[in-house]
Coordinates of C-alpha atoms in Angstrom, one line a residue:
X11 CA 0.0 0.0 0.0
X12 CA 2.8 2.4 0.9
X13 CA 4.5 1.8 -2.5
X14 CA 1.2 2.4 -4.3
X15 CA 0.7 5.7 -2.5
X16 CA 4.3 6.7 -3.3
X17 CA 3.7 5.8 -6.9
X18 CA 0.5 7.9 -6.9
X19 CA 2.5 10.9 -5.5
X20 CA 5.2 10.5 -8.2
X21 CA 2.6 10.4 -10.9
X22 CA 1.0 13.6 -9.6
X23 CA 4.4 15.3 -9.7
X24 CA 5.1 13.9 -13.2
X25 CA 1.7 15.4 -14.3
X26 CA 2.7 18.8 -13.1
X27 CA 6.1 18.6 -14.7
X28 CA 4.8 17.3 -18.0
X29 CA 2.4 20.3 -18.3
X30 CA 5.3 22.6 -18.1
X31 CA 6.4 24.2 -21.4
X32 CA 10.0 23.6 -22.6
X33 CA 13.0 24.4 -20.6
X34 CA 11.2 24.7 -17.3
X35 CA 13.9 25.8 -14.8
X36 CA 13.8 26.9 -11.2
X37 CA 14.2 30.6 -10.7
X38 CA 17.5 31.4 -9.0
X39 CA 16.9 35.1 -8.2
X40 CA 15.4 36.2 -5.0
X41 CA 11.9 37.8 -5.2
X42 CA 12.9 41.1 -3.8
X43 CA 12.2 44.6 -5.1
X44 CA 14.7 45.4 -7.8
X45 CA 16.1 48.8 -8.4
X46 CA 16.8 49.9 -11.9
X47 CA 19.5 52.4 -12.9
X48 CA 18.0 55.7 -14.0
X49 CA 15.0 55.6 -11.6
X50 CA 15.5 58.7 -9.5
X51 CA 13.1 57.9 -6.6
X52 CA 12.5 54.2 -6.4
X53 CA 10.8 54.4 -3.0
X54 CA 7.9 56.4 -4.6
X55 CA 7.0 53.4 -6.8
X56 CA 7.1 50.7 -4.1
X57 CA 3.3 50.2 -4.0
X58 CA 2.5 50.8 -7.6
X59 CA 1.8 48.3 -10.4
X60 CA 4.7 48.1 -12.9
X61 CA 3.7 48.7 -16.5
X62 CA 5.3 49.4 -19.8
X63 CA 6.3 52.9 -20.7
X64 CA 9.4 54.3 -18.9
X65 CA 12.7 52.9 -17.9
X66 CA 16.2 52.8 -19.3
X67 CA 17.6 51.2 -22.4
X68 CA 20.7 49.4 -23.4
X69 CA 20.8 49.1 -27.2
X70 CA 17.4 47.7 -28.2
X71 CA 16.8 46.3 -24.8
X72 CA 14.5 48.1 -22.3
X73 CA 13.6 47.5 -18.7
X74 CA 10.2 48.6 -17.5
X75 CA 10.1 50.4 -14.2
X76 CA 7.2 52.9 -14.3
X77 CA 3.8 52.6 -12.7
X78 CA 0.2 53.2 -13.6
X79 CA -2.6 54.7 -11.7
X80 CA -5.3 51.9 -11.8
X81 CA -8.0 54.5 -12.1
X82 CA -6.6 55.6 -15.5
X83 CA -5.6 52.2 -16.8
X84 CA -7.2 51.4 -20.2
X85 CA -9.6 48.5 -20.5
X86 CA -8.9 45.7 -22.9
X87 CA -11.6 44.5 -25.2
X88 CA -12.2 40.8 -24.7
X89 CA -13.9 38.5 -27.2
X90 CA -16.0 35.8 -25.8
X91 CA -15.0 32.2 -26.5
X92 CA -18.3 31.4 -28.2
X93 CA -17.9 34.4 -30.5
X94 CA -14.4 33.3 -31.5
X95 CA -15.6 29.7 -32.1
X96 CA -18.5 31.0 -34.3
X97 CA -16.0 32.9 -36.5
X98 CA -13.7 29.9 -37.0
X99 CA -13.3 28.0 -40.2
X100 CA -11.6 24.8 -41.3
X101 CA -8.7 24.3 -43.7
X102 CA -7.4 21.0 -45.0
X103 CA -3.7 20.6 -44.5
X104 CA -2.0 18.2 -46.9
X105 CA -5.5 17.1 -47.9
X106 CA -5.6 15.0 -44.7
X107 CA -5.8 17.1 -41.6
X108 CA -8.5 19.5 -40.6
X109 CA -7.0 22.7 -39.1
X110 CA -9.1 25.2 -37.2
X111 CA -8.5 28.9 -37.8
X112 CA -9.9 32.3 -37.1
X113 CA -9.9 35.4 -39.2
X114 CA -11.0 38.9 -38.5
X115 CA -10.8 40.8 -41.8
X116 CA -9.8 44.4 -42.2
X117 CA -9.9 46.8 -45.1
X118 CA -6.3 47.8 -44.2
X119 CA -3.5 47.2 -46.7
X120 CA -1.2 46.4 -43.8
X121 CA 0.4 43.0 -43.6
X122 CA -1.7 40.4 -41.9
X123 CA -1.0 39.0 -38.4
X124 CA -1.0 35.3 -37.6
X125 CA -1.3 34.4 -33.9
X126 CA 0.2 31.0 -32.8
X127 CA -0.7 29.7 -29.4
X128 CA 1.6 27.8 -26.9
X129 CA 1.5 24.4 -25.3
X130 CA -2.0 23.2 -24.4
X131 CA -3.6 26.4 -25.5
X132 CA -5.7 27.3 -28.6
X133 CA -7.2 30.2 -30.5
X134 CA -9.3 31.6 -27.6
X135 CA -6.2 32.2 -25.6
X136 CA -5.9 35.3 -27.8
X137 CA -9.3 36.6 -26.6
X138 CA -7.8 39.7 -25.0
X139 CA -5.8 40.7 -28.1
X140 CA -7.8 40.0 -31.3
X141 CA -10.1 42.9 -31.1
X142 CA -7.4 45.4 -30.4
X143 CA -5.2 44.1 -33.2
X144 CA -8.1 43.8 -35.7
X145 CA -8.6 47.6 -35.6
X146 CA -5.7 48.1 -38.0
X147 CA -4.8 44.6 -39.3
X148 CA -6.4 41.4 -40.7
X149 CA -5.9 39.0 -37.8
X150 CA -5.5 35.2 -38.3
X151 CA -5.2 32.7 -35.5
X152 CA -4.6 29.0 -35.8
X153 CA -5.0 25.9 -33.7
X154 CA -1.8 23.9 -34.3
X155 CA -2.3 20.2 -35.1
X156 CA -2.9 18.3 -31.9
X157 CA -4.5 21.3 -30.1
X158 CA -7.8 23.2 -29.9
X159 CA -10.3 22.2 -32.5
X160 CA -7.7 21.0 -35.0
X161 CA -7.3 17.3 -35.7
X162 CA -5.5 15.1 -33.3
X163 CA -4.6 12.2 -35.5
X164 CA -3.6 9.0 -33.8
X165 CA -0.1 7.8 -34.5
X166 CA 1.1 11.2 -35.7
X167 CA 4.7 12.1 -34.7
X168 CA 4.4 15.7 -33.5
X169 CA 7.5 17.9 -34.0
X170 CA 8.4 21.5 -34.1
X171 CA 9.3 21.1 -37.7
X172 CA 5.8 19.8 -38.6
X173 CA 4.2 22.8 -36.9
X174 CA 6.5 25.2 -38.7
X175 CA 5.6 23.6 -42.0
X176 CA 2.0 23.9 -41.1
X177 CA 2.4 27.6 -40.5
X178 CA 4.2 28.2 -43.8
X179 CA 1.6 26.2 -45.8
X180 CA -1.1 28.2 -44.1
X181 CA 0.5 31.5 -45.1
X182 CA 0.9 30.2 -48.7
X183 CA -2.6 28.7 -49.1
X184 CA -4.8 30.8 -46.9
X185 CA -3.4 34.1 -46.0
X186 CA -1.5 34.7 -49.3
X187 CA 0.1 37.9 -48.3
X188 CA 3.1 39.1 -46.2
X189 CA 2.4 38.3 -42.5
X190 CA 3.8 39.1 -39.1
X191 CA 4.0 36.0 -37.0
X192 CA 3.1 36.4 -33.3
X193 CA 3.7 33.4 -31.0
X194 CA 3.8 32.4 -27.4
X195 CA 6.0 29.6 -25.9
X196 CA 6.3 26.7 -28.3
X197 CA 4.2 28.8 -30.7
X198 CA 7.0 31.4 -30.7
X199 CA 9.6 28.7 -31.5
X200 CA 7.4 27.4 -34.3
X201 CA 7.4 31.0 -35.7
X202 CA 11.2 31.2 -35.4
X203 CA 11.6 27.9 -37.4
X204 CA 9.1 29.0 -40.0
X205 CA 10.8 32.4 -40.4
X206 CA 14.2 30.8 -40.7
X207 CA 12.9 28.5 -43.5
X208 CA 10.7 30.9 -45.4
X209 CA 12.0 31.7 -48.9
X210 CA 8.9 33.3 -50.4
X211 CA 8.8 36.6 -48.5
X212 CA 5.8 35.3 -46.7
X213 CA 7.0 36.4 -43.3
X214 CA 7.4 40.2 -42.7
X215 CA 8.5 40.0 -39.0
X216 CA 8.1 37.9 -35.9
X217 CA 7.0 38.7 -32.3
X218 CA 8.1 36.3 -29.6
X219 CA 6.3 36.1 -26.3
X220 CA 8.4 34.1 -23.8
X221 CA 9.8 31.8 -26.5
X222 CA 10.4 28.2 -25.7
X223 CA 13.7 26.4 -26.2
X224 CA 12.2 23.2 -27.6
X225 CA 9.0 21.2 -28.0
X226 CA 9.6 19.7 -24.5
X227 CA 12.1 19.8 -21.6
X228 CA 14.7 17.6 -23.3
X229 CA 16.1 20.5 -25.3
X230 CA 19.8 20.2 -24.6
X231 CA 21.5 23.5 -23.8
X232 CA 24.6 24.4 -21.9
X233 CA 23.0 24.6 -18.5
X234 CA 23.8 22.4 -15.5
X235 CA 20.2 22.4 -14.3
X236 CA 19.0 20.8 -17.5
X237 CA 21.7 18.3 -17.5
X238 CA 20.8 17.3 -13.9
X239 CA 17.2 16.9 -15.0
X240 CA 17.8 14.7 -18.0
X241 CA 17.6 11.3 -16.1
X242 CA 14.3 12.3 -14.7
X243 CA 13.0 13.4 -18.1
X244 CA 14.0 10.1 -19.6
X245 CA 12.1 8.4 -16.7
X246 CA 9.1 10.5 -17.5
X247 CA 9.3 9.5 -21.1
X248 CA 9.4 5.8 -20.2
X249 CA 6.4 6.1 -17.8
X250 CA 4.3 8.0 -20.3
X251 CA 4.9 5.4 -23.0
X252 CA 3.0 2.9 -20.7
X253 CA -0.6 3.5 -21.8
X254 CA -2.2 2.9 -18.4
X255 CA 0.2 5.2 -16.7
X256 CA -0.1 7.9 -19.4
X257 CA -3.9 7.8 -19.1
X258 CA -3.8 8.1 -15.3
X259 CA -1.3 11.0 -15.5
X260 CA -3.3 12.8 -18.2
X261 CA -6.6 12.4 -16.5
X262 CA -5.2 13.8 -13.3
X263 CA -3.3 16.6 -15.0
X264 CA -6.4 18.0 -16.9
X265 CA -8.6 18.2 -13.9
X266 CA -9.9 21.8 -13.6
X267 CA -8.5 22.4 -10.1
X268 CA -5.0 21.2 -11.1
X269 CA -5.1 23.3 -14.3
X270 CA -6.2 26.3 -12.3
X271 CA -3.3 25.8 -9.8
X272 CA -0.8 25.4 -12.7
X273 CA -2.1 28.5 -14.4
X274 CA -2.0 30.6 -11.2
X275 CA 1.7 29.6 -10.8
X276 CA 2.6 31.0 -14.3
X277 CA 0.4 34.1 -14.4
X278 CA 1.6 37.3 -12.7
X279 CA -1.9 38.8 -12.8
X280 CA -4.0 36.2 -10.9
X281 CA -7.3 37.9 -12.0
X282 CA -6.6 36.7 -15.6
X283 CA -6.9 33.1 -14.5
X284 CA -10.7 32.9 -14.7
X285 CA -13.1 30.0 -15.4
X286 CA -13.0 30.8 -19.1
X287 CA -9.3 30.3 -19.3
X288 CA -9.4 27.0 -17.4
X289 CA -12.1 25.8 -19.9
X290 CA -9.9 27.0 -22.9
X291 CA -7.3 24.6 -21.7
X292 CA -9.5 21.8 -20.4
X293 CA -12.0 21.5 -23.3
X294 CA -9.8 20.3 -26.1
X295 CA -8.0 18.0 -23.6
X296 CA -11.1 15.9 -23.6
X297 CA -11.1 15.3 -27.4
X298 CA -10.3 12.0 -28.9
X299 CA -6.6 11.9 -29.7
X300 CA -5.7 14.5 -27.1
X301 CA -3.9 11.9 -24.9
X302 CA -1.8 10.6 -27.9
X303 CA -0.9 14.2 -28.8
X304 CA 0.2 14.9 -25.2
X305 CA 2.4 11.8 -25.0
X306 CA 3.9 12.4 -28.4
X307 CA 4.8 16.0 -27.6
X308 CA 6.2 15.3 -24.2
X309 CA 8.2 12.2 -25.2
X310 CA 9.2 13.3 -28.8
X311 CA 12.4 15.0 -29.9
X312 CA 12.7 18.6 -28.7
X313 CA 13.6 19.9 -32.2
X314 CA 15.7 22.9 -33.2
X315 CA 16.4 25.5 -30.5
X316 CA 16.3 29.2 -31.1
X317 CA 20.0 29.6 -30.3
X318 CA 20.7 27.8 -33.6
X319 CA 18.0 29.5 -35.6
X320 CA 18.0 33.2 -34.7
X321 CA 21.3 34.0 -36.5
X322 CA 19.6 33.1 -39.8
X323 CA 16.8 35.6 -39.4
X324 CA 17.3 39.1 -40.7
X325 CA 13.6 40.1 -40.3
X326 CA 12.4 42.6 -37.7
X327 CA 12.0 40.7 -34.4
X328 CA 10.2 41.9 -31.2
X329 CA 10.8 39.9 -28.1
X330 CA 8.5 40.5 -25.1
X331 CA 9.4 38.6 -21.9
X332 CA 7.5 38.3 -18.7
X333 CA 10.0 38.4 -15.9
X334 CA 7.9 36.3 -13.5
X335 CA 7.9 33.3 -15.8
X336 CA 8.8 30.1 -13.9
X337 CA 8.8 28.0 -17.0
X338 CA 11.2 29.9 -19.3
X339 CA 12.8 32.3 -16.8
X340 CA 14.9 35.2 -18.0
X341 CA 17.8 33.8 -16.0
X342 CA 17.6 30.4 -17.8
X343 CA 19.6 29.6 -20.9
X344 CA 17.0 30.6 -23.4
X345 CA 16.1 33.8 -21.5
X346 CA 19.8 34.7 -21.2
X347 CA 20.3 34.1 -24.9
X348 CA 17.4 36.4 -26.0
X349 CA 18.4 39.1 -23.5
X350 CA 21.8 39.2 -25.1
X351 CA 20.5 39.4 -28.7
X352 CA 19.7 43.2 -29.0
X353 CA 23.4 44.1 -28.4
X354 CA 24.4 41.8 -31.2
X355 CA 21.6 42.1 -33.8
X356 CA 20.1 45.5 -34.8
X357 CA 16.9 43.8 -36.0
X358 CA 16.0 42.5 -32.6
X359 CA 14.2 44.6 -29.9
X360 CA 13.6 43.2 -26.4
X361 CA 11.4 44.5 -23.6
X362 CA 11.1 42.9 -20.2
X363 CA 7.6 43.0 -18.7
X364 CA 7.8 43.2 -14.9
X365 CA 5.2 41.3 -12.9
X366 CA 4.2 39.2 -15.9
X367 CA 4.3 35.4 -16.3
X368 CA 4.7 32.9 -19.1
X369 CA 1.7 34.1 -21.3
X370 CA 2.1 37.9 -21.4
X371 CA -0.6 38.5 -24.0
X372 CA -3.3 37.0 -21.7
X373 CA -1.7 37.8 -18.4
X374 CA -1.4 41.6 -18.9
X375 CA -2.4 42.4 -22.5
X376 CA -2.3 46.2 -22.0
X377 CA 1.5 46.0 -21.4
X378 CA 1.9 43.8 -24.5
X379 CA -0.2 46.1 -26.7
X380 CA 1.7 49.2 -25.6
X381 CA 4.9 47.9 -27.1
X382 CA 3.5 45.7 -29.8
X383 CA 1.3 48.2 -31.6
X384 CA 4.0 50.9 -32.2
X385 CA 6.4 48.2 -33.3
X386 CA 3.9 46.8 -35.8
X387 CA 3.2 50.3 -37.1
X388 CA 6.9 50.9 -37.7
X389 CA 7.4 47.5 -39.4
X390 CA 4.4 47.7 -41.6
X391 CA 5.3 51.3 -42.7
X392 CA 8.8 50.3 -43.9

């Protein structure tokens, strides 16, 4: 009985670990107030909410240290999940797979935008962004194969390369005009791969929101924490390839209370973790083929990492990074790499978002929009 209880405890821990996006690393910095150079009176800001706007810059990198009066903070327009679903259409990829996508058309001649969600998410995860972006751009959003309302084919070997190919084919067959790719987590990495492989001028620029380092935690980088975790990750792979164990882990992991707790741990703004968000993650997890997709993604090859790919990209790149992300922390290998890029590459701009977690666009969309919209206007005008 004791062994069974211990095994149940391990499976619970495995479930939480498996739901973490790639390169999940423990934070090593103390959670204390941080003073930024150039802030004349830091004590005046101690009880204020940090937002985007003021700070200091080094090259193309900015640190955000100002505050907002909540009484004057602008409200974000939020689309209902049912409204988003009603506007979705289907596209047949390779004549075999049904891909769910959303489009909000605009009469603007600006390049289109394509929103690409992260691990376990889907189109409605952009509910707080679509309406704002659609004022000046035609906005597309896509459910990657294996997620949302797109097909979850049994036996499919999921990979970052396959998702990147899906994105490029979608641009070529559906959008059919230059497009700025905007991705979160593994969606960001898929956009990086697509941009590095695009040879038809389909990609106009890319926006990366807390970019992942690989499809799963096995992405090998020069970091001692990852190396220490590798034996555990291999054990997780072995356990998840046992159908009964995988089913038990997945059923436990997708329970609403567990999902809510995981989301609360990765969002800076806890108010954004509402019932609708939990359902956005939980609903598609009940589809046929969702378990197979989960196992394939967790146990499959991590794919190319951004450190290898970014030097190939000469397009404009905007990197927005929530500094409270426990999954891809800024002091982890991927975060450190991206924070160093602006000093080496003039096409890359980076902004740290204080008090924001792994999903900045849904966590604190106002902060994202304040940097994203001016950057888009500059890119599309050039």
